[in-house]
Short mmCIF file of C-alpha atoms in Angstrom, two decimals:
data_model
loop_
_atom_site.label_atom_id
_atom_site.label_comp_id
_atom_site.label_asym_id
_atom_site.label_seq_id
_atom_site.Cartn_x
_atom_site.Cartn_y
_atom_site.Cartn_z
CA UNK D 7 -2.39 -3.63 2.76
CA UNK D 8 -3.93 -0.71 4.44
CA UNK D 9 -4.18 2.76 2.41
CA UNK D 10 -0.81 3.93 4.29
CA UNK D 11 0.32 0.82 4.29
CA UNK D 12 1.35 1.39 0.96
CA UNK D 13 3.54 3.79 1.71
CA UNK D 14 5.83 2.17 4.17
CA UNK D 15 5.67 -0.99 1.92
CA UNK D 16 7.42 1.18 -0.81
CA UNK D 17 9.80 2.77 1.80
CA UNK D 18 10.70 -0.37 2.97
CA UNK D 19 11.48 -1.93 -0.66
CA UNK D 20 13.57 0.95 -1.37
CA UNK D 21 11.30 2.41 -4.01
CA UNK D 22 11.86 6.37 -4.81
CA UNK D 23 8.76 7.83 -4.26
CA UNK D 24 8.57 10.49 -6.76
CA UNK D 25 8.29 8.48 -9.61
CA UNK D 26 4.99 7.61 -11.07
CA UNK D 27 4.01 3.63 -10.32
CA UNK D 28 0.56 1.70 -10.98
CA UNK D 29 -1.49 1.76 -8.27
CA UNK D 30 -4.39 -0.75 -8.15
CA UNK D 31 -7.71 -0.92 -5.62
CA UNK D 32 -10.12 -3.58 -4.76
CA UNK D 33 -13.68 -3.31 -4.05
CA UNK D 34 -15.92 -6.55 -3.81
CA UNK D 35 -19.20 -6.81 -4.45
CA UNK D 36 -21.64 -9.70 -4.11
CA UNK D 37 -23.80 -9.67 -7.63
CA UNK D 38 -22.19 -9.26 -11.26
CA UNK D 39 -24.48 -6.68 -11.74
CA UNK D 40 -22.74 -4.86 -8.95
CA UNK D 41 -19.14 -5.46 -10.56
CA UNK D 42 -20.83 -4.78 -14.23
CA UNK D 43 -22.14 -1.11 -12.55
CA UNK D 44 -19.12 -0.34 -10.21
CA UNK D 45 -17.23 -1.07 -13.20
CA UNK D 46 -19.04 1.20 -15.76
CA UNK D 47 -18.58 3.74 -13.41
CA UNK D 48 -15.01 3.73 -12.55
CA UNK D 49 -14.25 3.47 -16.42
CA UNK D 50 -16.75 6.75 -16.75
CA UNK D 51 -14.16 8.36 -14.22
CA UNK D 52 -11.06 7.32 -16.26
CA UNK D 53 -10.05 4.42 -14.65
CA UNK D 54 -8.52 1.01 -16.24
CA UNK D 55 -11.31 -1.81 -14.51
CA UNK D 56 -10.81 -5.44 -14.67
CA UNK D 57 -13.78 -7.77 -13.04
CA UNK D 58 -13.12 -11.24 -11.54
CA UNK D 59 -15.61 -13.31 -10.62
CA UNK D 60 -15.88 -15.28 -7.35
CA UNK D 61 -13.02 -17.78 -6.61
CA UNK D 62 -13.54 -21.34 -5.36
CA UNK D 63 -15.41 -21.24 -2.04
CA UNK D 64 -15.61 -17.30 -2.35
CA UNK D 65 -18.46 -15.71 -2.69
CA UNK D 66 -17.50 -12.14 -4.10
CA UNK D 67 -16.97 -10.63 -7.05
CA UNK D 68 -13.63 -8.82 -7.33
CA UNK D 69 -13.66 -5.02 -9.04
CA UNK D 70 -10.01 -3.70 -9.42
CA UNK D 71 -9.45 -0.11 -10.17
CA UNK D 72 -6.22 0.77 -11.42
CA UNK D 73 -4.44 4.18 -12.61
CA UNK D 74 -0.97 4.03 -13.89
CA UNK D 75 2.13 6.64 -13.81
CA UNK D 76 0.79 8.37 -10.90
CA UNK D 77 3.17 9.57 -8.11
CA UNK D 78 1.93 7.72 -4.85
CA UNK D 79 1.40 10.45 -1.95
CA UNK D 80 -0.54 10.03 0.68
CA UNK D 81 -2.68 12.90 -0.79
CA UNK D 82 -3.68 10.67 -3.71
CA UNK D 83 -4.31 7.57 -1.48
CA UNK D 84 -6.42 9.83 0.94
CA UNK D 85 -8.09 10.50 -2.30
CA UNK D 86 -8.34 7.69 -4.14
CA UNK D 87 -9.65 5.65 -0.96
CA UNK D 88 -12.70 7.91 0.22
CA UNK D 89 -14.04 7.32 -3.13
CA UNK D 90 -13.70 3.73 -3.95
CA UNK D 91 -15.10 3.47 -0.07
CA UNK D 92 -17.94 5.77 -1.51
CA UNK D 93 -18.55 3.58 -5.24
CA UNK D 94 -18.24 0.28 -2.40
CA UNK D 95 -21.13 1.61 -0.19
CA UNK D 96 -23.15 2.60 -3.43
CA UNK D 97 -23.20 -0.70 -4.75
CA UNK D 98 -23.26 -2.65 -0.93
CA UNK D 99 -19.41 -3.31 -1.53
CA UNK D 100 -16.81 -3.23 0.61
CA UNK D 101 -13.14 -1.22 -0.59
CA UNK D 102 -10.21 -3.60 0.78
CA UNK D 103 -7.46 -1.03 0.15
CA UNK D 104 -4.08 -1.11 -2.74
CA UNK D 105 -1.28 -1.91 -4.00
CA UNK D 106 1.33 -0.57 -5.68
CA UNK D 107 3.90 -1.64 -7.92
CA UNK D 108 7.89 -1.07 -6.75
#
């Protein structure tokens, strides 16, 4: 789901938007040195990082970035998405957007 996407994904469940949710990004990378270093670095900013590696078929490894009890605002996505875009480019990644719980 695209950064705003979010949004109108929780408006359309019903969800109250001022209350803080977990909010989760994705960034793939092709190497597990990539995930290992995009990793370190998210957890040196405070986030919580969980690494997957490639699927069946796939050939990506799968960095999520989460924060939790955060209000969702399209400040904070705005945020949040120009620098996991940023740590993607840095490690020849690609940033695939969020999700957020209800």
């Amino acid at each position: 789901m695209g950064q705003f996407g979010v949004l109108e994904g929780l408006v359309a469940a019903g969800a109250d938007l001022s209350t803080p949710r977990r909010l989760a990004h994705f960034v793939y990378v092709t190497t597990r040195r990539q995930a290992t270093g995009a990793a370190a670095t998210l957890r040196g900013e405070g986030w919580t990082v969980t690494t997957w590696p490639p699927s069946p078929g796939a050939s990506e490894w799968t960095v999520v970035a989460e924060v939790r009890d955060v209000v969702v605002d399209a400040d904070i996505l705005s945020a949040h998405s120009a620098r996991l875009n940023d740590l993607a480019a840095s490690y020849n990644g690609r940033y695939d957007g969020c999700e957020a719980t209800v």
